[in-house]
Amino acid sequence: MSPIQNFEQHSRHLIEPDLPIQTRLQMAMEVRDSLEITHTGEYLNFLKCYFRAFSAILYQITKPQFMDNPEHKLRNIIVEILNRLPHSEVLRPFVQELLKVAMHVLTTDNEENGLICIRIIFDLLRNFRPTLENEVQPFLDFVCKIYHNFRLTVSHFFENGAAVPPAPSASISASTSSLTGLGGDDVKPMDVSDQVALPTGYVGAGQLNPSTRSFKIVTESPLVVMFLFQLYSRLVQTNIPHLLPLMVAAISVPGPEKVPPHLKTHFIELKGAQVKTVSFLTYLLKSFADYIRPHEESICKSIVNLLVTCSDSVSIRKELLVALKHVLGTDFKRGLFPLIDTLLEERVLVGTGRACFETLRPLAYSLLAEIVHHVRGDLSLSQLSRIIYLFSSNMHDASLSLSIHTTC
């Protein structure tokens, strides 16, 4: 594709009102393919010519799309261009407006464009931090919104509802109540059933989730929030009291007991979002203990519930075990003691997949040994028997390292 010769003329043509969508899309692709110019002395001229055009396309000329069509492709290319702009001093005069554009797309557009905008926002805050403190509250408000709607998002994907998210149904309430006790057999692992029919709210091929109803967006958000709290300490006092209860409620949502094959990807995304949220909450344990303390029991139950129900993904289960380790390093470990029966099940600790079994056993059993140490005076004969059998079995397992044998 030939390089663009005249930025000003090309950018004016790009936003002509009567331009066909396919032509506009082709021109946007030409800009994207010419982005190497932003690493030269022409970067400022490029921004002066195109930034207003990009904003006009995202604000006025196009609308957010929830089907994969040319208009979505156009918006996606524009957002991709904005994400690839070098964060040099040349960009500084445009930073605040770029942040507003990214927030607009994040809060109104689909999941695919929203994920790119989260990267734009994070990179801008990281590279231009002194000038943007007043611009970050809208992002935190958006995070509160997606956590507030989390249960509705779960209902939308996993219940036989229409496209509009229904109110939490009796089946969710029943699932939640069955998890409350968290006895040894109360919680069952996720069962992928081939017999479940497609729900009417199923999101099929070509459809795009709104960013406000996306587990992927939830997964990416805690890292940005953590960074903002480290950067702007005053934001903690005003946002933690609102955000924390919403996050605690989100990680306690059990999800469906039976997952049809076509929704398995959404289920894995759900659990990934909850695990990232747990990691964020355990990050807060030491610094903001007073805010966390009322939720001690709920957080510990949710961590164990997630160990029971999450998929056999090594990265997800390892992150959960690391969160468990952080809890054991604080006074909040007391919330885990009543859950010892569930934690004594090997499938809960390390999952059932071969990769998880081989990779996670050393960390899992060292954590279990620490929990057992704290509750050793309160164990029943049945629990002692299970513990002796479990650890003696590992002592005779030649595949485990010497350090694990010593722990056992």
mmCIF file of C-alpha atoms in Angstrom:
data_model
loop_
_atom_site.group_PDB
_atom_site.id
_atom_site.type_symbol
_atom_site.label_atom_id
_atom_site.label_comp_id
_atom_site.label_asym_id
_atom_site.label_seq_id
_atom_site.Cartn_x
_atom_site.Cartn_y
_atom_site.Cartn_z
ATOM 1 C CA MET A 1 0.000 0.000 0.000
ATOM 2 C CA SER A 2 1.457 3.358 -1.020
ATOM 3 C CA PRO A 3 2.264 5.800 1.807
ATOM 4 C CA ILE A 4 -0.022 8.778 2.437
ATOM 5 C CA GLN A 5 1.408 11.849 0.697
ATOM 6 C CA ASN A 6 -0.721 14.627 2.241
ATOM 7 C CA PHE A 7 -1.898 14.132 5.836
ATOM 8 C CA GLU A 8 -4.149 17.180 5.934
ATOM 9 C CA GLN A 9 -5.977 16.374 2.708
ATOM 10 C CA HIS A 10 -6.295 12.681 3.604
ATOM 11 C CA SER A 11 -7.643 13.412 7.109
ATOM 12 C CA ARG A 12 -10.267 15.854 5.769
ATOM 13 C CA HIS A 13 -11.404 13.295 3.216
ATOM 14 C CA LEU A 14 -11.557 10.630 5.952
ATOM 15 C CA ILE A 15 -14.389 12.453 7.771
ATOM 16 C CA GLU A 16 -16.433 13.636 4.810
ATOM 17 C CA PRO A 17 -20.102 13.006 5.728
ATOM 18 C CA ASP A 18 -21.141 11.172 2.548
ATOM 19 C CA LEU A 19 -18.107 8.904 2.314
ATOM 20 C CA PRO A 20 -19.123 5.202 1.935
ATOM 21 C CA ILE A 21 -18.213 3.054 4.926
ATOM 22 C CA GLN A 22 -15.994 0.741 2.875
ATOM 23 C CA THR A 23 -14.017 3.716 1.520
ATOM 24 C CA ARG A 24 -13.638 5.162 5.014
ATOM 25 C CA LEU A 25 -12.506 1.756 6.260
ATOM 26 C CA GLN A 26 -9.935 1.488 3.473
ATOM 27 C CA MET A 27 -8.579 4.957 4.278
ATOM 28 C CA ALA A 28 -8.301 4.104 7.972
ATOM 29 C CA MET A 29 -6.306 1.004 7.039
ATOM 30 C CA GLU A 30 -3.990 3.214 4.995
ATOM 31 C CA VAL A 31 -3.351 5.350 8.097
ATOM 32 C CA ARG A 32 -2.719 2.274 10.225
ATOM 33 C CA ASP A 33 -0.242 0.927 7.677
ATOM 34 C CA SER A 34 1.603 4.279 7.681
ATOM 35 C CA LEU A 35 2.100 4.461 11.454
ATOM 36 C CA GLU A 36 5.872 4.196 11.205
ATOM 37 C CA ILE A 37 5.710 7.940 10.444
ATOM 38 C CA THR A 38 4.922 8.509 14.156
ATOM 39 C CA HIS A 39 8.530 7.543 14.946
ATOM 40 C CA THR A 40 9.883 10.382 12.833
ATOM 41 C CA GLY A 41 9.853 14.176 12.970
ATOM 42 C CA GLU A 42 6.420 14.126 11.272
ATOM 43 C CA TYR A 43 4.703 12.788 14.416
ATOM 44 C CA LEU A 44 3.362 16.183 15.550
ATOM 45 C CA ASN A 45 2.028 16.969 12.082
ATOM 46 C CA PHE A 46 0.377 13.525 12.015
ATOM 47 C CA LEU A 47 -1.378 14.200 15.336
ATOM 48 C CA LYS A 48 -2.509 17.682 14.310
ATOM 49 C CA CYS A 49 -4.066 16.332 11.132
ATOM 50 C CA TYR A 50 -5.559 13.059 12.336
ATOM 51 C CA PHE A 51 -6.404 13.314 16.031
ATOM 52 C CA ARG A 52 -9.503 15.436 15.440
ATOM 53 C CA ALA A 53 -10.558 13.076 12.626
ATOM 54 C CA PHE A 54 -10.194 10.013 14.838
ATOM 55 C CA SER A 55 -12.249 11.678 17.588
ATOM 56 C CA ALA A 56 -14.957 12.640 15.088
ATOM 57 C CA ILE A 57 -15.211 9.058 13.822
ATOM 58 C CA LEU A 58 -15.526 7.604 17.317
ATOM 59 C CA TYR A 59 -17.884 10.296 18.672
ATOM 60 C CA GLN A 60 -20.091 11.330 15.744
ATOM 61 C CA ILE A 61 -19.591 9.539 12.425
ATOM 62 C CA THR A 62 -19.914 5.965 13.742
ATOM 63 C CA LYS A 63 -21.763 4.349 16.622
ATOM 64 C CA PRO A 64 -20.723 1.437 18.860
ATOM 65 C CA GLN A 65 -21.456 -1.876 17.150
ATOM 66 C CA PHE A 66 -22.303 -5.225 18.709
ATOM 67 C CA MET A 67 -22.059 -7.235 15.498
ATOM 68 C CA ASP A 68 -18.903 -7.848 13.481
ATOM 69 C CA ASN A 69 -19.492 -5.501 10.527
ATOM 70 C CA PRO A 70 -17.550 -2.830 8.551
ATOM 71 C CA GLU A 71 -18.487 -0.074 11.012
ATOM 72 C CA HIS A 72 -17.084 -2.126 13.902
ATOM 73 C CA LYS A 73 -13.924 -2.821 11.886
ATOM 74 C CA LEU A 74 -13.509 0.921 11.272
ATOM 75 C CA ARG A 75 -13.855 1.784 14.966
ATOM 76 C CA ASN A 76 -11.528 -1.074 15.858
ATOM 77 C CA ILE A 77 -8.818 0.159 13.481
ATOM 78 C CA ILE A 78 -9.090 3.726 14.844
ATOM 79 C CA VAL A 79 -8.771 2.474 18.429
ATOM 80 C CA GLU A 80 -5.827 0.291 17.406
ATOM 81 C CA ILE A 81 -4.101 3.328 15.862
ATOM 82 C CA LEU A 82 -4.606 5.321 19.077
ATOM 83 C CA ASN A 83 -3.156 2.440 21.075
ATOM 84 C CA ARG A 84 -0.021 2.346 18.916
ATOM 85 C CA LEU A 85 0.813 6.049 19.227
ATOM 86 C CA PRO A 86 4.280 6.509 20.809
ATOM 87 C CA HIS A 87 4.120 8.018 24.305
ATOM 88 C CA SER A 88 6.705 10.709 23.749
ATOM 89 C CA GLU A 89 6.526 14.381 24.717
ATOM 90 C CA VAL A 90 4.971 15.090 21.309
ATOM 91 C CA LEU A 91 1.801 13.343 22.496
ATOM 92 C CA ARG A 92 1.507 15.288 25.776
ATOM 93 C CA PRO A 93 -0.768 18.114 24.448
ATOM 94 C CA PHE A 94 -3.229 15.450 23.262
ATOM 95 C CA VAL A 95 -3.132 13.203 26.329
ATOM 96 C CA GLN A 96 -6.175 14.474 28.227
ATOM 97 C CA GLU A 97 -8.375 14.377 25.145
ATOM 98 C CA LEU A 98 -7.052 10.925 24.225
ATOM 99 C CA LEU A 99 -7.899 9.688 27.709
ATOM 100 C CA LYS A 100 -11.453 11.025 27.342
ATOM 101 C CA VAL A 101 -11.842 9.348 23.953
ATOM 102 C CA ALA A 102 -10.607 6.034 25.376
ATOM 103 C CA MET A 103 -13.010 6.319 28.322
ATOM 104 C CA HIS A 104 -15.893 7.075 25.964
ATOM 105 C CA VAL A 105 -15.179 3.964 23.881
ATOM 106 C CA LEU A 106 -14.589 1.799 26.973
ATOM 107 C CA THR A 107 -17.912 2.722 28.555
ATOM 108 C CA THR A 108 -20.081 2.561 25.430
ATOM 109 C CA ASP A 109 -18.493 0.131 22.963
ATOM 110 C CA ASN A 110 -18.018 -3.610 22.685
ATOM 111 C CA GLU A 111 -15.606 -5.899 24.498
ATOM 112 C CA GLU A 112 -12.990 -6.011 21.724
ATOM 113 C CA ASN A 113 -12.580 -2.236 21.546
ATOM 114 C CA GLY A 114 -12.938 -1.884 25.314
ATOM 115 C CA LEU A 115 -9.950 -4.139 25.963
ATOM 116 C CA ILE A 116 -7.763 -1.998 23.701
ATOM 117 C CA CYS A 117 -8.973 1.140 25.488
ATOM 118 C CA ILE A 118 -8.005 -0.293 28.874
ATOM 119 C CA ARG A 119 -4.462 -0.658 27.518
ATOM 120 C CA ILE A 120 -4.575 2.927 26.212
ATOM 121 C CA ILE A 121 -5.736 4.227 29.603
ATOM 122 C CA PHE A 122 -3.157 2.208 31.537
ATOM 123 C CA ASP A 123 -0.275 3.323 29.295
ATOM 124 C CA LEU A 124 -1.330 6.980 29.456
ATOM 125 C CA LEU A 125 -1.582 6.916 33.249
ATOM 126 C CA ARG A 126 1.799 5.210 33.506
ATOM 127 C CA ASN A 127 3.615 7.599 31.182
ATOM 128 C CA PHE A 128 1.905 10.926 31.975
ATOM 129 C CA ARG A 129 0.959 10.390 35.609
ATOM 130 C CA PRO A 130 1.507 13.886 37.099
ATOM 131 C CA THR A 131 -1.038 15.566 34.823
ATOM 132 C CA LEU A 132 -3.898 13.063 34.909
ATOM 133 C CA GLU A 133 -4.979 12.705 38.542
ATOM 134 C CA ASN A 134 -8.255 14.521 37.915
ATOM 135 C CA GLU A 135 -9.075 12.273 34.958
ATOM 136 C CA VAL A 136 -8.956 8.862 36.665
ATOM 137 C CA GLN A 137 -12.178 8.940 38.707
ATOM 138 C CA PRO A 138 -14.371 8.155 35.650
ATOM 139 C CA PHE A 139 -12.418 4.923 35.164
ATOM 140 C CA LEU A 140 -12.932 3.928 38.803
ATOM 141 C CA ASP A 141 -16.634 4.712 38.444
ATOM 142 C CA PHE A 142 -16.763 2.410 35.422
ATOM 143 C CA VAL A 143 -15.068 -0.382 37.402
ATOM 144 C CA CYS A 144 -17.668 0.019 40.153
ATOM 145 C CA LYS A 145 -20.382 -0.249 37.504
ATOM 146 C CA ILE A 146 -19.131 -3.507 35.974
ATOM 147 C CA TYR A 147 -18.772 -5.094 39.405
ATOM 148 C CA HIS A 148 -22.223 -3.850 40.385
ATOM 149 C CA ASN A 149 -23.607 -5.582 37.260
ATOM 150 C CA PHE A 150 -21.491 -8.729 37.706
ATOM 151 C CA ARG A 151 -24.301 -11.012 38.875
ATOM 152 C CA LEU A 152 -26.491 -9.814 36.005
ATOM 153 C CA THR A 153 -23.664 -10.569 33.572
ATOM 154 C CA VAL A 154 -23.442 -14.117 34.914
ATOM 155 C CA SER A 155 -27.219 -14.454 34.580
ATOM 156 C CA HIS A 156 -27.111 -13.191 31.001
ATOM 157 C CA PHE A 157 -24.620 -15.800 29.851
ATOM 158 C CA PHE A 158 -25.641 -18.825 31.863
ATOM 159 C CA GLU A 159 -29.383 -18.668 32.400
ATOM 160 C CA ASN A 160 -32.160 -19.281 29.890
ATOM 161 C CA GLY A 161 -32.919 -15.585 29.576
ATOM 162 C CA ALA A 162 -33.353 -13.055 26.806
ATOM 163 C CA ALA A 163 -30.588 -10.723 25.595
ATOM 164 C CA VAL A 164 -31.522 -8.203 28.296
ATOM 165 C CA PRO A 165 -29.945 -9.433 31.561
ATOM 166 C CA PRO A 166 -32.691 -10.753 33.871
ATOM 167 C CA ALA A 167 -32.798 -10.325 37.613
ATOM 168 C CA PRO A 168 -30.998 -13.071 39.557
ATOM 169 C CA SER A 169 -33.227 -16.121 39.467
ATOM 170 C CA ALA A 170 -34.093 -18.713 42.041
ATOM 171 C CA SER A 171 -31.517 -21.105 40.600
ATOM 172 C CA ILE A 172 -28.695 -18.667 41.383
ATOM 173 C CA SER A 173 -30.076 -18.115 44.872
ATOM 174 C CA ALA A 174 -30.266 -21.854 45.421
ATOM 175 C CA SER A 175 -26.693 -22.309 44.211
ATOM 176 C CA THR A 176 -25.519 -19.534 46.494
ATOM 177 C CA SER A 177 -27.265 -21.001 49.511
ATOM 178 C CA SER A 178 -25.786 -24.438 48.837
ATOM 179 C CA LEU A 179 -22.325 -22.879 48.901
ATOM 180 C CA THR A 180 -22.877 -21.001 52.123
ATOM 181 C CA GLY A 181 -22.122 -23.943 54.355
ATOM 182 C CA LEU A 182 -19.210 -25.140 52.235
ATOM 183 C CA GLY A 183 -19.119 -28.568 53.778
ATOM 184 C CA GLY A 184 -17.082 -31.354 52.275
ATOM 185 C CA ASP A 185 -19.692 -32.354 49.650
ATOM 186 C CA ASP A 186 -21.838 -29.221 49.365
ATOM 187 C CA VAL A 187 -19.922 -27.732 46.462
ATOM 188 C CA LYS A 188 -19.492 -29.665 43.234
ATOM 189 C CA PRO A 189 -16.943 -28.983 40.513
ATOM 190 C CA MET A 190 -18.068 -27.543 37.203
ATOM 191 C CA ASP A 191 -19.775 -30.212 35.095
ATOM 192 C CA VAL A 192 -19.683 -29.683 31.333
ATOM 193 C CA SER A 193 -22.842 -31.318 30.032
ATOM 194 C CA ASP A 194 -23.546 -32.264 26.436
ATOM 195 C CA GLN A 195 -27.266 -32.469 27.128
ATOM 196 C CA VAL A 196 -28.055 -28.812 27.842
ATOM 197 C CA ALA A 197 -29.869 -26.929 25.089
ATOM 198 C CA LEU A 198 -28.747 -23.537 23.829
ATOM 199 C CA PRO A 199 -30.253 -20.742 25.960
ATOM 200 C CA THR A 200 -32.049 -17.954 24.181
ATOM 201 C CA GLY A 201 -29.508 -15.450 25.509
ATOM 202 C CA TYR A 202 -26.585 -17.239 23.884
ATOM 203 C CA VAL A 203 -24.107 -14.913 22.158
ATOM 204 C CA GLY A 204 -23.381 -16.508 18.808
ATOM 205 C CA ALA A 205 -20.720 -16.095 16.164
ATOM 206 C CA GLY A 206 -20.426 -12.550 14.856
ATOM 207 C CA GLN A 207 -21.969 -11.009 17.963
ATOM 208 C CA LEU A 208 -19.894 -8.811 20.276
ATOM 209 C CA ASN A 209 -20.436 -8.374 23.996
ATOM 210 C CA PRO A 210 -20.844 -4.854 25.382
ATOM 211 C CA SER A 211 -17.823 -3.840 27.452
ATOM 212 C CA THR A 212 -20.142 -3.371 30.434
ATOM 213 C CA ARG A 213 -21.066 -7.071 30.180
ATOM 214 C CA SER A 214 -17.684 -8.670 29.680
ATOM 215 C CA PHE A 215 -15.689 -10.984 31.916
ATOM 216 C CA LYS A 216 -12.552 -10.079 29.965
ATOM 217 C CA ILE A 217 -12.980 -6.403 30.870
ATOM 218 C CA VAL A 218 -13.444 -7.365 34.527
ATOM 219 C CA THR A 219 -10.264 -9.470 34.348
ATOM 220 C CA GLU A 220 -8.171 -6.526 33.106
ATOM 221 C CA SER A 221 -9.581 -3.906 35.484
ATOM 222 C CA PRO A 222 -8.077 -4.845 38.910
ATOM 223 C CA LEU A 223 -4.499 -4.375 37.683
ATOM 224 C CA VAL A 224 -5.275 -0.808 36.574
ATOM 225 C CA VAL A 225 -7.094 -0.074 39.840
ATOM 226 C CA MET A 226 -4.129 -1.405 41.825
ATOM 227 C CA PHE A 227 -1.798 0.849 39.850
ATOM 228 C CA LEU A 228 -4.054 3.875 40.426
ATOM 229 C CA PHE A 229 -4.211 3.245 44.171
ATOM 230 C CA GLN A 230 -0.416 3.074 44.300
ATOM 231 C CA LEU A 231 -0.126 6.241 42.253
ATOM 232 C CA TYR A 232 -2.860 8.387 43.819
ATOM 233 C CA SER A 233 -3.286 7.444 47.472
ATOM 234 C CA ARG A 234 -6.114 9.912 48.015
ATOM 235 C CA LEU A 235 -8.299 7.860 45.674
ATOM 236 C CA VAL A 236 -8.194 4.912 48.068
ATOM 237 C CA GLN A 237 -10.204 6.539 50.858
ATOM 238 C CA THR A 238 -12.966 7.696 48.521
ATOM 239 C CA ASN A 239 -13.273 4.531 46.400
ATOM 240 C CA ILE A 240 -12.459 1.502 48.562
ATOM 241 C CA PRO A 241 -15.676 1.741 50.666
ATOM 242 C CA HIS A 242 -17.770 1.519 47.477
ATOM 243 C CA LEU A 243 -15.647 -0.829 45.374
ATOM 244 C CA LEU A 244 -14.685 -3.406 47.987
ATOM 245 C CA PRO A 245 -18.191 -4.757 48.803
ATOM 246 C CA LEU A 246 -18.950 -5.005 45.071
ATOM 247 C CA MET A 247 -15.793 -7.054 44.483
ATOM 248 C CA VAL A 248 -16.520 -9.316 47.449
ATOM 249 C CA ALA A 249 -20.025 -9.926 46.103
ATOM 250 C CA ALA A 250 -18.640 -10.666 42.618
ATOM 251 C CA ILE A 251 -16.223 -13.365 43.757
ATOM 252 C CA SER A 252 -19.010 -15.058 45.709
ATOM 253 C CA VAL A 253 -21.184 -15.607 42.610
ATOM 254 C CA PRO A 254 -20.948 -19.374 42.023
ATOM 255 C CA GLY A 255 -21.903 -19.552 38.370
ATOM 256 C CA PRO A 256 -23.743 -22.544 36.912
ATOM 257 C CA GLU A 257 -23.296 -26.100 38.147
ATOM 258 C CA LYS A 258 -23.702 -27.469 34.606
ATOM 259 C CA VAL A 259 -21.988 -25.721 31.715
ATOM 260 C CA PRO A 260 -22.915 -26.669 28.137
ATOM 261 C CA PRO A 261 -19.944 -26.983 25.772
ATOM 262 C CA HIS A 262 -20.732 -23.792 23.832
ATOM 263 C CA LEU A 263 -20.513 -21.761 27.074
ATOM 264 C CA LYS A 264 -17.343 -23.328 28.447
ATOM 265 C CA THR A 265 -15.213 -20.419 27.192
ATOM 266 C CA HIS A 266 -17.476 -17.931 28.999
ATOM 267 C CA PHE A 267 -17.243 -20.053 32.160
ATOM 268 C CA ILE A 268 -13.437 -20.023 32.064
ATOM 269 C CA GLU A 269 -13.541 -16.235 31.524
ATOM 270 C CA LEU A 270 -15.913 -15.909 34.512
ATOM 271 C CA LYS A 271 -13.565 -17.807 36.808
ATOM 272 C CA GLY A 272 -10.541 -15.916 35.460
ATOM 273 C CA ALA A 273 -12.252 -12.605 36.274
ATOM 274 C CA GLN A 274 -13.074 -13.782 39.792
ATOM 275 C CA VAL A 275 -9.519 -15.007 40.411
ATOM 276 C CA LYS A 276 -8.032 -11.671 39.283
ATOM 277 C CA THR A 277 -10.430 -9.951 41.677
ATOM 278 C CA VAL A 278 -9.346 -12.247 44.508
ATOM 279 C CA SER A 279 -5.710 -11.359 43.766
ATOM 280 C CA PHE A 280 -6.565 -7.673 44.040
ATOM 281 C CA LEU A 281 -8.393 -8.192 47.351
ATOM 282 C CA THR A 282 -5.471 -10.116 48.844
ATOM 283 C CA TYR A 283 -3.190 -7.261 47.732
ATOM 284 C CA LEU A 284 -5.311 -4.994 49.965
ATOM 285 C CA LEU A 285 -5.109 -7.281 53.012
ATOM 286 C CA LYS A 286 -2.143 -5.755 54.810
ATOM 287 C CA SER A 287 -2.520 -2.108 53.844
ATOM 288 C CA PHE A 288 -6.294 -1.814 54.206
ATOM 289 C CA ALA A 289 -7.112 -4.467 56.807
ATOM 290 C CA ASP A 290 -9.846 -2.375 58.447
ATOM 291 C CA TYR A 291 -11.814 -2.275 55.191
ATOM 292 C CA ILE A 292 -11.331 -6.006 54.552
ATOM 293 C CA ARG A 293 -12.074 -7.318 58.065
ATOM 294 C CA PRO A 294 -15.903 -7.312 57.788
ATOM 295 C CA HIS A 295 -15.544 -9.507 54.689
ATOM 296 C CA GLU A 296 -12.972 -11.966 56.087
ATOM 297 C CA GLU A 297 -15.271 -15.007 56.150
ATOM 298 C CA SER A 298 -16.818 -14.279 52.755
ATOM 299 C CA ILE A 299 -13.452 -13.822 51.010
ATOM 300 C CA CYS A 300 -12.033 -17.054 52.436
ATOM 301 C CA LYS A 301 -15.132 -19.009 51.429
ATOM 302 C CA SER A 302 -14.951 -17.552 47.932
ATOM 303 C CA ILE A 303 -11.293 -18.545 47.534
ATOM 304 C CA VAL A 304 -12.096 -22.146 48.454
ATOM 305 C CA ASN A 305 -15.234 -22.130 46.279
ATOM 306 C CA LEU A 306 -13.081 -21.036 43.337
ATOM 307 C CA LEU A 307 -10.603 -23.839 44.006
ATOM 308 C CA VAL A 308 -13.565 -26.236 43.836
ATOM 309 C CA THR A 309 -15.202 -24.852 40.698
ATOM 310 C CA CYS A 310 -12.503 -23.311 38.513
ATOM 311 C CA SER A 311 -11.153 -25.057 35.450
ATOM 312 C CA ASP A 312 -7.901 -27.024 35.324
ATOM 313 C CA SER A 313 -5.842 -24.074 34.166
ATOM 314 C CA VAL A 314 -2.384 -24.024 35.716
ATOM 315 C CA SER A 315 -2.130 -20.220 35.636
ATOM 316 C CA ILE A 316 -5.575 -19.637 37.172
ATOM 317 C CA ARG A 317 -5.170 -22.238 39.916
ATOM 318 C CA LYS A 318 -1.632 -21.059 40.711
ATOM 319 C CA GLU A 319 -2.895 -17.492 41.102
ATOM 320 C CA LEU A 320 -5.552 -18.787 43.502
ATOM 321 C CA LEU A 321 -2.962 -20.652 45.549
ATOM 322 C CA VAL A 322 -0.778 -17.538 45.688
ATOM 323 C CA ALA A 323 -3.815 -15.593 46.950
ATOM 324 C CA LEU A 324 -4.297 -18.315 49.579
ATOM 325 C CA LYS A 325 -0.653 -17.880 50.579
ATOM 326 C CA HIS A 326 -1.173 -14.134 51.049
ATOM 327 C CA VAL A 327 -4.181 -14.814 53.284
ATOM 328 C CA LEU A 328 -2.139 -17.255 55.396
ATOM 329 C CA GLY A 329 0.384 -14.468 55.980
ATOM 330 C CA THR A 330 -2.222 -12.341 57.774
ATOM 331 C CA ASP A 331 -4.748 -12.629 60.600
ATOM 332 C CA PHE A 332 -7.415 -13.296 57.984
ATOM 333 C CA LYS A 333 -6.247 -16.929 57.832
ATOM 334 C CA ARG A 334 -8.775 -17.687 60.574
ATOM 335 C CA GLY A 335 -11.488 -17.563 57.944
ATOM 336 C CA LEU A 336 -9.929 -20.639 56.282
ATOM 337 C CA PHE A 337 -9.919 -22.857 59.373
ATOM 338 C CA PRO A 338 -13.591 -23.939 59.177
ATOM 339 C CA LEU A 339 -13.001 -24.970 55.543
ATOM 340 C CA ILE A 340 -10.315 -27.558 56.301
ATOM 341 C CA ASP A 341 -12.502 -30.505 55.211
ATOM 342 C CA THR A 342 -12.834 -29.097 51.709
ATOM 343 C CA LEU A 343 -9.126 -28.264 51.465
ATOM 344 C CA LEU A 344 -8.193 -31.839 52.386
ATOM 345 C CA GLU A 345 -9.516 -33.026 49.019
ATOM 346 C CA GLU A 346 -6.671 -33.289 46.522
ATOM 347 C CA ARG A 347 -8.912 -32.403 43.551
ATOM 348 C CA VAL A 348 -9.720 -29.105 45.306
ATOM 349 C CA LEU A 349 -6.113 -28.246 46.026
ATOM 350 C CA VAL A 350 -4.559 -29.073 42.656
ATOM 351 C CA GLY A 351 -7.466 -29.801 40.329
ATOM 352 C CA THR A 352 -7.831 -32.925 38.221
ATOM 353 C CA GLY A 353 -5.738 -32.057 35.155
ATOM 354 C CA ARG A 354 -2.353 -33.687 34.703
ATOM 355 C CA ALA A 355 -0.534 -30.362 34.184
ATOM 356 C CA CYS A 356 -2.032 -28.914 37.382
ATOM 357 C CA PHE A 357 -1.279 -32.101 39.314
ATOM 358 C CA GLU A 358 2.391 -32.125 38.311
ATOM 359 C CA THR A 359 2.986 -28.377 38.581
ATOM 360 C CA LEU A 360 0.997 -27.247 41.613
ATOM 361 C CA ARG A 361 1.422 -30.021 44.195
ATOM 362 C CA PRO A 362 4.539 -28.563 45.888
ATOM 363 C CA LEU A 363 2.887 -25.168 46.478
ATOM 364 C CA ALA A 364 -0.501 -26.668 47.340
ATOM 365 C CA TYR A 365 0.781 -29.102 49.960
ATOM 366 C CA SER A 366 3.077 -26.588 51.606
ATOM 367 C CA LEU A 367 0.041 -24.292 52.034
ATOM 368 C CA LEU A 368 -2.077 -27.156 53.335
ATOM 369 C CA ALA A 369 0.642 -28.061 55.845
ATOM 370 C CA GLU A 370 0.598 -24.493 57.134
ATOM 371 C CA ILE A 371 -3.186 -24.540 57.543
ATOM 372 C CA VAL A 372 -3.024 -27.910 59.334
ATOM 373 C CA HIS A 373 -0.359 -26.523 61.659
ATOM 374 C CA HIS A 374 -2.681 -23.690 62.735
ATOM 375 C CA VAL A 375 -5.692 -25.945 63.428
ATOM 376 C CA ARG A 376 -3.853 -29.018 64.744
ATOM 377 C CA GLY A 377 -5.410 -28.705 68.190
ATOM 378 C CA ASP A 378 -8.970 -28.688 66.878
ATOM 379 C CA LEU A 379 -8.865 -31.579 64.404
ATOM 380 C CA SER A 380 -11.239 -34.514 64.713
ATOM 381 C CA LEU A 381 -10.085 -38.123 64.517
ATOM 382 C CA SER A 382 -11.541 -38.402 61.019
ATOM 383 C CA GLN A 383 -9.673 -35.292 59.878
ATOM 384 C CA LEU A 384 -6.418 -36.527 61.409
ATOM 385 C CA SER A 385 -6.835 -39.809 59.575
ATOM 386 C CA ARG A 386 -7.331 -38.035 56.224
ATOM 387 C CA ILE A 387 -4.322 -35.767 56.837
ATOM 388 C CA ILE A 388 -2.042 -38.685 57.752
ATOM 389 C CA TYR A 389 -3.122 -40.628 54.668
ATOM 390 C CA LEU A 390 -2.687 -37.613 52.365
ATOM 391 C CA PHE A 391 0.771 -36.613 53.532
ATOM 392 C CA SER A 392 2.088 -40.159 53.923
ATOM 393 C CA SER A 393 1.014 -40.861 50.319
ATOM 394 C CA ASN A 394 3.107 -37.896 49.191
ATOM 395 C CA MET A 395 6.085 -39.097 51.267
ATOM 396 C CA HIS A 396 6.134 -42.260 49.171
ATOM 397 C CA ASP A 397 5.791 -40.402 45.862
ATOM 398 C CA ALA A 398 9.258 -40.394 44.268
ATOM 399 C CA SER A 399 8.215 -37.725 41.739
ATOM 400 C CA LEU A 400 7.999 -35.065 44.472
ATOM 401 C CA SER A 401 11.040 -33.094 45.579
ATOM 402 C CA LEU A 402 12.907 -33.645 48.827
ATOM 403 C CA SER A 403 11.568 -30.358 50.236
ATOM 404 C CA ILE A 404 7.997 -31.625 49.867
ATOM 405 C CA HIS A 405 8.916 -34.943 51.475
ATOM 406 C CA THR A 406 10.373 -32.968 54.390
ATOM 407 C CA THR A 407 7.176 -30.939 54.706
ATOM 408 C CA CYS A 408 5.100 -34.119 54.723
#
